[in-house]
Coordinates of C-alpha atoms in Angstrom, one line a residue:
Chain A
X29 CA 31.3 20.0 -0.8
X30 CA 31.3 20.0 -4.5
X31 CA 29.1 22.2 -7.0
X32 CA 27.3 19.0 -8.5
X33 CA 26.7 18.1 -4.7
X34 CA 25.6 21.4 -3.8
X35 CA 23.3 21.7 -6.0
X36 CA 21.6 18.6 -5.2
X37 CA 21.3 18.9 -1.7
X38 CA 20.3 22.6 -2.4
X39 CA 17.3 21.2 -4.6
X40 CA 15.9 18.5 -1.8
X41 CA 16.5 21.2 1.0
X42 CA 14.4 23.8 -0.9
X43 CA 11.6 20.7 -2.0
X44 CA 11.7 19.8 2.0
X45 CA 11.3 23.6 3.0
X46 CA 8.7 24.0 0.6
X47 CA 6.4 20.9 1.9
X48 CA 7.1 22.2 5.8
X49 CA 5.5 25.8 4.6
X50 CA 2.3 24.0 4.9
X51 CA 2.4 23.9 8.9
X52 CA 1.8 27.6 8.1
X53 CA -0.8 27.4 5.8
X54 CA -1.4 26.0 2.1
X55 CA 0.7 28.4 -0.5
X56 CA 1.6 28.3 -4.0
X57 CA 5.6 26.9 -2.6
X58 CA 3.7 23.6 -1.1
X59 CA 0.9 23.4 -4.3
X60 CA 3.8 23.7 -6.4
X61 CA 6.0 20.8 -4.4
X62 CA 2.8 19.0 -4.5
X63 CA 2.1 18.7 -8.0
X64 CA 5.7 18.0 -9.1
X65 CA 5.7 14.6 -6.9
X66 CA 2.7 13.2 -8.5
X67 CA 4.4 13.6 -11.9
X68 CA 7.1 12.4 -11.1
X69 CA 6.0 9.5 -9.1
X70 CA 3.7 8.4 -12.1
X71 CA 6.7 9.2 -14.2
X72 CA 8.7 7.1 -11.5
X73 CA 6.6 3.9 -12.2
X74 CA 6.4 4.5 -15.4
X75 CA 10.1 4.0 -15.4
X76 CA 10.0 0.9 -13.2
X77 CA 7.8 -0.9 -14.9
X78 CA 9.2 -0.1 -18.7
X79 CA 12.1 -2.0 -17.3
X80 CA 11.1 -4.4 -15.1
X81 CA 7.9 -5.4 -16.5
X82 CA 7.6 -4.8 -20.4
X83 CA 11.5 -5.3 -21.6
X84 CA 11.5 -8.5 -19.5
X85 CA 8.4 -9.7 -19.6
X86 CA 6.7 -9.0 -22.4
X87 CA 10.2 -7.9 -25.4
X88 CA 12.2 -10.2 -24.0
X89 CA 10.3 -13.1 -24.4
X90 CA 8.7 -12.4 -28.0
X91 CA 12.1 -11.9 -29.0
X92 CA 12.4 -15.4 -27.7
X93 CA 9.7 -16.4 -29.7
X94 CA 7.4 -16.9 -27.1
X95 CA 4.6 -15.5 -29.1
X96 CA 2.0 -16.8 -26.4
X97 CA 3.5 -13.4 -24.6
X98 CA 1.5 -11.2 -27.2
X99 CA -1.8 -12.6 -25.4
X100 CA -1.8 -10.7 -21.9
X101 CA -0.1 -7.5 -24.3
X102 CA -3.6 -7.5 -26.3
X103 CA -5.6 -7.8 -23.2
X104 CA -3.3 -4.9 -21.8
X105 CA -4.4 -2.8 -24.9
X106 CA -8.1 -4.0 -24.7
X107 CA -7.8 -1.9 -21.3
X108 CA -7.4 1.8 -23.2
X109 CA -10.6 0.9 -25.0
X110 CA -12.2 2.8 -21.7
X111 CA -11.1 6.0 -23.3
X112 CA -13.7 5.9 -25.9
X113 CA -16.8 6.2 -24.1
X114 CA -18.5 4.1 -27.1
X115 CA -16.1 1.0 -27.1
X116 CA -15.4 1.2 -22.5
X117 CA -17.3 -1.9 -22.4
X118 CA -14.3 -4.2 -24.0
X119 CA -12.3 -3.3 -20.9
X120 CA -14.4 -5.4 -19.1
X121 CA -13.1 -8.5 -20.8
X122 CA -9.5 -7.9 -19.4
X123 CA -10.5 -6.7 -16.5
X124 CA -12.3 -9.7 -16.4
X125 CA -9.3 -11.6 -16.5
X126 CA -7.4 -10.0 -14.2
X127 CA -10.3 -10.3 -11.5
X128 CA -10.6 -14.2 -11.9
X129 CA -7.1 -14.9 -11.6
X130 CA -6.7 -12.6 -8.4
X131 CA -9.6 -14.0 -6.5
X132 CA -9.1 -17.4 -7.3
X133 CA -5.7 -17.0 -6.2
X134 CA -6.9 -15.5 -3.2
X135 CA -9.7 -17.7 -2.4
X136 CA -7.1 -20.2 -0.7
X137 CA -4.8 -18.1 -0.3
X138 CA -6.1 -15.9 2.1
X139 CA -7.9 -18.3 3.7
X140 CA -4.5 -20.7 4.5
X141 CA -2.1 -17.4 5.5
X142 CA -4.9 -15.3 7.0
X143 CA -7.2 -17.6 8.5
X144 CA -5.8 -20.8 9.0
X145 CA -2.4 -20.3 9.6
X146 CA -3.9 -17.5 12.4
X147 CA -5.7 -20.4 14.0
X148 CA -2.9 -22.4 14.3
X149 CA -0.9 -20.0 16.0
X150 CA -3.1 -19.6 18.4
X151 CA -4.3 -22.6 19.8
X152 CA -1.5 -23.9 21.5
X153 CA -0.5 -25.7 24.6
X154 CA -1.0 -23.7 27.7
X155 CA 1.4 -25.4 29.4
X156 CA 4.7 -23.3 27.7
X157 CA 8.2 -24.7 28.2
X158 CA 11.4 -22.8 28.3
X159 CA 14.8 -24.8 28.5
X160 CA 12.9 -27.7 29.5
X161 CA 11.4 -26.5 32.6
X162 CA 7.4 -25.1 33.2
X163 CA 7.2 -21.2 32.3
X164 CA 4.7 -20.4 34.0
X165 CA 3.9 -16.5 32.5
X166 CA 4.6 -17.7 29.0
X167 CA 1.6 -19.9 29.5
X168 CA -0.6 -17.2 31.0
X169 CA 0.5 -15.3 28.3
X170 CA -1.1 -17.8 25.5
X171 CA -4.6 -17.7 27.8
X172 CA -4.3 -14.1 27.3
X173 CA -3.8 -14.2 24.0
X174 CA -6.7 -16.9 23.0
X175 CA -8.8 -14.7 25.4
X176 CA -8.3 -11.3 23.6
X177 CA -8.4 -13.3 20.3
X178 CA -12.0 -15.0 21.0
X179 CA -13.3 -11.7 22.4
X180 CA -12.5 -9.5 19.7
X181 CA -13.7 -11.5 17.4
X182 CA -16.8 -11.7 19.2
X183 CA -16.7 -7.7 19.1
X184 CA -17.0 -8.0 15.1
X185 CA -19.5 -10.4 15.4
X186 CA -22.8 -8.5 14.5
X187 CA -25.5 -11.2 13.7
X188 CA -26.5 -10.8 17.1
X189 CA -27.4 -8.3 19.5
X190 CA -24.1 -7.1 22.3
X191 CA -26.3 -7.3 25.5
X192 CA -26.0 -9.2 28.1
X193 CA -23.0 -12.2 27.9
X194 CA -22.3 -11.5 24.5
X195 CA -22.1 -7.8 25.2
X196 CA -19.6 -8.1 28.0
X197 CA -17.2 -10.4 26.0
X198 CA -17.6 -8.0 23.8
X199 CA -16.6 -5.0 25.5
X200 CA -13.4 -7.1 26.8
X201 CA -12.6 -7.2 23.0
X202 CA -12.7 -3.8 22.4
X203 CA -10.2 -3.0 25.0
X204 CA -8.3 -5.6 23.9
X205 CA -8.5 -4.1 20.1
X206 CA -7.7 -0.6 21.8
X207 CA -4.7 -1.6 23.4
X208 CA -3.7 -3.1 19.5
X209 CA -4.7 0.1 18.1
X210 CA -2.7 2.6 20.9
X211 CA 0.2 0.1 20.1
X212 CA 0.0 0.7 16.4
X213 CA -0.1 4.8 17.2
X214 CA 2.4 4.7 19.2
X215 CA 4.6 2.9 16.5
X216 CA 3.4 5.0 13.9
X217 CA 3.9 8.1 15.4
X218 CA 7.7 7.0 16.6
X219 CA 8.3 6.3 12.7
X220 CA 6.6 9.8 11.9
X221 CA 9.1 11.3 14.3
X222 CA 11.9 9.4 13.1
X223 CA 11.4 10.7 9.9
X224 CA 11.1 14.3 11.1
X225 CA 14.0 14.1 13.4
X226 CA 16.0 12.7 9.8
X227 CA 14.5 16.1 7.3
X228 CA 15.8 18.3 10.2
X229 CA 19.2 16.6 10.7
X230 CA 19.5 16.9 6.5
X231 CA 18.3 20.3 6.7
X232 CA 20.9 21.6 9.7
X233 CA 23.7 18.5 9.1
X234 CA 24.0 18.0 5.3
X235 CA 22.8 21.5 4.3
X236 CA 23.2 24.5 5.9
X237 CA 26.2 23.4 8.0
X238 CA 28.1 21.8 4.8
X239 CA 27.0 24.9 2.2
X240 CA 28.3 27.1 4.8
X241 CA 31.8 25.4 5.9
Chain B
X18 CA -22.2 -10.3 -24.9
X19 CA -21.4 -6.9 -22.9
X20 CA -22.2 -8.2 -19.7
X21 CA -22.7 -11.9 -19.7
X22 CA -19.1 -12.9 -21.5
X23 CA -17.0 -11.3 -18.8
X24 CA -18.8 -12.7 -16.1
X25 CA -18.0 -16.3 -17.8
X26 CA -14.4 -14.9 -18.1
X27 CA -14.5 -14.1 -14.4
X28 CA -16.4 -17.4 -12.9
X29 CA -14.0 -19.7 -14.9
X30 CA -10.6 -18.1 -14.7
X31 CA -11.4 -17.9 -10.7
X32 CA -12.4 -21.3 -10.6
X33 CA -9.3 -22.8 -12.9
X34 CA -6.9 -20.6 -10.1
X35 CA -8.9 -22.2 -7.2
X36 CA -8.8 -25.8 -8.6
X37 CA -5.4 -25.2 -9.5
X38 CA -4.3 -24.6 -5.9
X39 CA -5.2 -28.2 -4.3
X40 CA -3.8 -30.0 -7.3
X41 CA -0.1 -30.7 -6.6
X42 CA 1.3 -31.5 -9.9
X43 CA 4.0 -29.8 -12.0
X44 CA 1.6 -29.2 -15.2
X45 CA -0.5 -27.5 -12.1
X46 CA 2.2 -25.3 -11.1
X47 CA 3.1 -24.2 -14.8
X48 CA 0.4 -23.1 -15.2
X49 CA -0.1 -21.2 -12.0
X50 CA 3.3 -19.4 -13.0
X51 CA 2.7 -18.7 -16.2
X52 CA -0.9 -17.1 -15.7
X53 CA -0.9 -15.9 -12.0
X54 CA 2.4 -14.6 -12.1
X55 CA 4.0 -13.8 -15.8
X56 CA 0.4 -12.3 -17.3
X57 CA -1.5 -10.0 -14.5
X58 CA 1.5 -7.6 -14.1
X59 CA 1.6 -7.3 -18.3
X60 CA -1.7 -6.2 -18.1
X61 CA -1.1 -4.2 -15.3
X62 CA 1.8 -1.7 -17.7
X63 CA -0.5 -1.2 -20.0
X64 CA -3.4 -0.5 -16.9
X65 CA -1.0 2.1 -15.7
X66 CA -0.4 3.7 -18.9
X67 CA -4.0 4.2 -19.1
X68 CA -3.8 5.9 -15.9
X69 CA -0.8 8.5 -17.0
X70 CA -3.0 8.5 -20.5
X71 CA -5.9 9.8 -17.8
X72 CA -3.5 12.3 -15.9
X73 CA -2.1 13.6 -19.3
X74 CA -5.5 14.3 -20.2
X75 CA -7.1 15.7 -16.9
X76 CA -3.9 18.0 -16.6
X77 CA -4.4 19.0 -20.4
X78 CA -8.2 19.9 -20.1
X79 CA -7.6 22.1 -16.6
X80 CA -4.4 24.1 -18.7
X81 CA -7.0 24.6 -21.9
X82 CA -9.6 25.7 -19.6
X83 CA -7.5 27.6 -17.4
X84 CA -9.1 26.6 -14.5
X85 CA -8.0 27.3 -10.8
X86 CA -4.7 26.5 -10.0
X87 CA -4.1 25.7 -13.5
X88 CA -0.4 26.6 -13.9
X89 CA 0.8 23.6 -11.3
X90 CA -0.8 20.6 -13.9
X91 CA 1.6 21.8 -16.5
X92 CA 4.4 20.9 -13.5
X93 CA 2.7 17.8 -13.0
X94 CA 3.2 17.3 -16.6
X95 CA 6.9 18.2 -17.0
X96 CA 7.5 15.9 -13.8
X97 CA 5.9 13.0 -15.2
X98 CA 7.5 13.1 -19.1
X99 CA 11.2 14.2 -17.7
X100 CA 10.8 11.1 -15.4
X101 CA 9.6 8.6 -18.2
X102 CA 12.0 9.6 -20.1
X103 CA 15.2 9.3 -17.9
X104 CA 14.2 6.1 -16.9
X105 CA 12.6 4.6 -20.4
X106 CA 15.2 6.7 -22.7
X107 CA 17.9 6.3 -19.7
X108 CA 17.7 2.3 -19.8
X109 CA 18.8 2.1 -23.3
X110 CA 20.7 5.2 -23.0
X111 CA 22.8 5.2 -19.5
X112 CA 23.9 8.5 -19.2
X113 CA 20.5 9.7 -19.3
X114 CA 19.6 6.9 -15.9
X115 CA 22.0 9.4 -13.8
X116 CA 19.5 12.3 -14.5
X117 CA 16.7 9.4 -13.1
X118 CA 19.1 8.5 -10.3
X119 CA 19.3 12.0 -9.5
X120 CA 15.5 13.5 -9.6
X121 CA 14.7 10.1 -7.5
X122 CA 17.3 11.2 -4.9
X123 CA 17.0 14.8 -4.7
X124 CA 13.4 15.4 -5.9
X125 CA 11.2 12.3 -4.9
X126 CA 12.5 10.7 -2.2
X127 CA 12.9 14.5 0.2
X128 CA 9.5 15.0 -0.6
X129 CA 7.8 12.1 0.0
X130 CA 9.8 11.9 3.4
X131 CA 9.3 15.5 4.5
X132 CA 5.1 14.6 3.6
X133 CA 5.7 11.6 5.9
X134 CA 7.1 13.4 8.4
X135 CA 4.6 16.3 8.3
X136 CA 2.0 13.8 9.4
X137 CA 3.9 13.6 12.8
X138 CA 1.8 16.8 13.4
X139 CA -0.9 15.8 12.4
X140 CA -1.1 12.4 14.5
X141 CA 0.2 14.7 17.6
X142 CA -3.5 17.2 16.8
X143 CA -5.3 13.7 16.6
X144 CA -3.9 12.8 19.9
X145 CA -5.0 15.4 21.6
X146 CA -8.5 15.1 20.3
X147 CA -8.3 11.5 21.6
X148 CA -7.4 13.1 25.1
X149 CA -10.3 15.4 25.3
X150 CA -12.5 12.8 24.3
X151 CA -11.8 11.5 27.9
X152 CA -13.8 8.1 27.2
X153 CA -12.2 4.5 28.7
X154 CA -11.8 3.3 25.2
X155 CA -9.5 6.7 24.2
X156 CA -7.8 6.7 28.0
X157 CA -6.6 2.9 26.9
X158 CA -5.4 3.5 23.6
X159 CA -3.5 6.7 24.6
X160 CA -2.0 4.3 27.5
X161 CA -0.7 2.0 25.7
X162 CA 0.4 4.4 22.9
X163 CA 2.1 6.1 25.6
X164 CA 4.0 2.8 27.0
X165 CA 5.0 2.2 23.5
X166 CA 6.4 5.5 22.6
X167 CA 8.1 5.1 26.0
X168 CA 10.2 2.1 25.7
X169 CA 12.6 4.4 23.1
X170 CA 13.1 7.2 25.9
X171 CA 16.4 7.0 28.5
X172 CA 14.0 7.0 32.5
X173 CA 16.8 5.9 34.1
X174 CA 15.8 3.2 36.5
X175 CA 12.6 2.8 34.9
X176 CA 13.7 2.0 31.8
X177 CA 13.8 -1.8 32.2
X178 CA 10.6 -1.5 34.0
X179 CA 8.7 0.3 31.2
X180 CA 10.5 -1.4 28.3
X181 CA 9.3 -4.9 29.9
X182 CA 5.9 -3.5 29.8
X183 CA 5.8 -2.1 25.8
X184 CA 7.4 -5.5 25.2
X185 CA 4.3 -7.0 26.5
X186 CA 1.7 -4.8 25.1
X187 CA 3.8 -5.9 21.8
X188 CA 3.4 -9.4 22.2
X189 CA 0.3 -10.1 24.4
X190 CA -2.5 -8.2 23.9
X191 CA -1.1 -6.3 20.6
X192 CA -1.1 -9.8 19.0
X193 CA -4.4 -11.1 19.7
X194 CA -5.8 -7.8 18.6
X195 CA -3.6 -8.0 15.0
X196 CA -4.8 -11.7 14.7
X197 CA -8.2 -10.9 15.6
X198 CA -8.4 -8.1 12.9
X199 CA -6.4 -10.2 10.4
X200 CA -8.5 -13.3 10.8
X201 CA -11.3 -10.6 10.0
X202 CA -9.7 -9.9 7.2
X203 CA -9.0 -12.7 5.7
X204 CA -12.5 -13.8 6.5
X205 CA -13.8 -10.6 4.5
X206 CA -11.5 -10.7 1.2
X207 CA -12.6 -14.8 0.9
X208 CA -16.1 -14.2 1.1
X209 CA -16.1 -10.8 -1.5
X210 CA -13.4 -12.8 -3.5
X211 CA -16.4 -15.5 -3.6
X212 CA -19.1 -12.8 -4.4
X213 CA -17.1 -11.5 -7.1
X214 CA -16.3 -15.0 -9.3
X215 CA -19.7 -16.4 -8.3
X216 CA -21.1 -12.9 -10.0
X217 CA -23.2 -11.9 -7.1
X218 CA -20.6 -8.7 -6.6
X219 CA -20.8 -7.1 -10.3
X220 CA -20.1 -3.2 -9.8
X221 CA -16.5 -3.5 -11.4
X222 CA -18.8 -3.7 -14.7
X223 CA -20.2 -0.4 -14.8
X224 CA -23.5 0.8 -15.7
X225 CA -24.8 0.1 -19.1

């Protein structure tokens, strides 16, 4: 391993050890850690956005004469008026702006990938073929899935009271959504454990073990 | 004027974008491009440099005042400007994007892994909770966390068996609960998306 290499990994082994001291408890190594990310992730974004948003978007294209550019820049700028206590009500105006073209974007948006295109995956034939021939489970399947689908929906459904009918289908939606939800933790915490299994392998493989050799 | 203009702004920039959706023409899709897509994230630099404008000066007031734990916001500070300025100077300047290659490799990305992976700890305290909640609800979701986690452990001759059965926690019952919750979703964001250009939903305004 090389001195420029060394150093590196030295720096991100002592960050990682650093964050793990919190399993102890909370000390001035993990504030420290801590503090440093959120700068530099701002500082990050900062970055990304200097190059991929204003040199292209906004530089570039003044440069092209595209002055029509300068419009969304002086609604951008309208934004740090919120500083000033006395003059915070012009950011409304962009902000304005940015909220009308997000929900009307979203109005049909979300309604056609959410909703509708949801629906239409759902209600399908029963009857499920696989290399031309009946499958038999696959279709059991689908009733199980428009089943758990109408129940848990059913289970967010609050306009009326869950006694009685309404209360049982509800109750199969909720295990239903609890299976989801154990499903999701289970996935979550392989990830999680992934990523712990990978700082440890750094720590011993690429680390200790190389500094050492 | 302080109230009333941006809630014009709001009701007919949100109904131009919906309008603009069921009209299939070119002009329609210009201008979809050039408003939806070019001008919201040019707004959005300058929204963000109000936010490091905000940092800079919460960080700034807590070192003046020396308040508790003061010392860390001047590392916050000396994070953020080194960053900026490897990537904003480093852009123009290349040698300089090494230094931001390097703080992204060996500074951000171990320590927003190792924070990821600290939560592995914290999901396994949360899982016992679950457990000694002993309810059918928790016993079910445990279950099928369990069959899940499962499927990526060698059991020998039950593999197959219990890999057949995360499979289908996956794709049965897993996906009518997602579509269930994302149909809620969607439901949800369309009807506050609704609130918000009709004016009925006003808190982004603020007070006065």
């Amino acid at each position: 391993m090389d001195f420029a290499t060394a150093i590196a990994t030295t720096v991100a082994a002592v960050l990682t050890l650093c964050i793990f001291s919190f399993l102890y408890k909370d000390n001035p190594f993990y504030k420290f850690t801590e503090h440093l990310v959120v700068g530099v992730s701002a500082g990050y974004w900062v970055s990304i956005l200097y190059v991929n948003v204003a040199i292209p978007n906004i530089w570039q294209k003044l440069l092209a004469g595209k002055w029509w550019y300068l419009i969304p820049a002086f609604l951008g700028v309208l934004m740090w008026t919120r500083i000033v206590k006395r003059w915070a009500w012009i950011s409304r105006y962009p902000l304005a702006f940015y909220l009308g073209i997000a929900t009307g974007v979203a109005i049909p948006l979300e309604m056609q990938t959410k909703v509708l295109e949801q629906i239409f995956g759902t209600v399908q034939s029963f009857v499920a073929l696989h290399n031309s021939q009946t499958d038999f489970w696959a279709g059991i399947n689908t009733v199980v899935v428009v089943i758990g689908i109408i129940t848990s929906l059913v289970y967010f459904f609050f306009s009326k009271e869950h006694k009685g009918a309404t209360g049982g289908i509800a109750k199969v939606g909720i295990w239903t959504l609890m299976i989801g939800f154990g499903a999701s933790f289970g996935y979550t915490v392989m990830a999680r454990i992934s990523l712990l299994i990978e700082r440890v392998q750094f720590l011993i493989d690429d680390w200790l073990l190389k500094l050492f050799s | 004027m302080k109230r009333q203009f941006p809630l014009i702004i709001i009701f007919s920039c949100g109904l131009f974008m919906v309008v603009q959706y069921f009209v299939p023409h070119e002009k329609s899709e210009f201008f979809y491009e050039f408003i939806a897509l070019d001008w919201p994230p040019i707004i959005g630099v300058f929204a963000l440099m109000l936010g490091v404008i905000s940092l800079t000066r919460v960080s700034i007031t807590r070192i003046r005042r020396k308040t508790e734990a003061w010392r860390y916001s001047i590392v916050t500070l000396i994070g953020l400007f080194v960053m900026s300025a490897f990537g904003v100077i480093g852009h123009h300047y290349p040698p300089l994007s090494t230094a931001f290659d390097w703080s992204f490799n060996n500074i951000m990305i171990p320590i927003s892994a190792t924070m990821f992976s600290l939560l592995a700890f914290f999901i396994a305290s949360a899982a016992y909770r679950a457990f000694r909640a002993r309810s059918v609800l928790a016993s079910i979701l445990l279950v099928a966390a369990i069959i899940v986690m499962m499927r990526f452990f060698p059991l020998g001759p039950l593999t197959s068996v219990v890999g057949k059965t995360s499979d289908w926690i996956l794709n049965v019952p897993n996906l009518a609960a997602k579509r269930a919750i994302l149909i809620g979703v969607g439901l949800g964001i369309v009807s506050t998306a609704m609130k918000v250009v009709l004016g009925i939903e006003r808190s982004y305004l603020g007070k006065d």
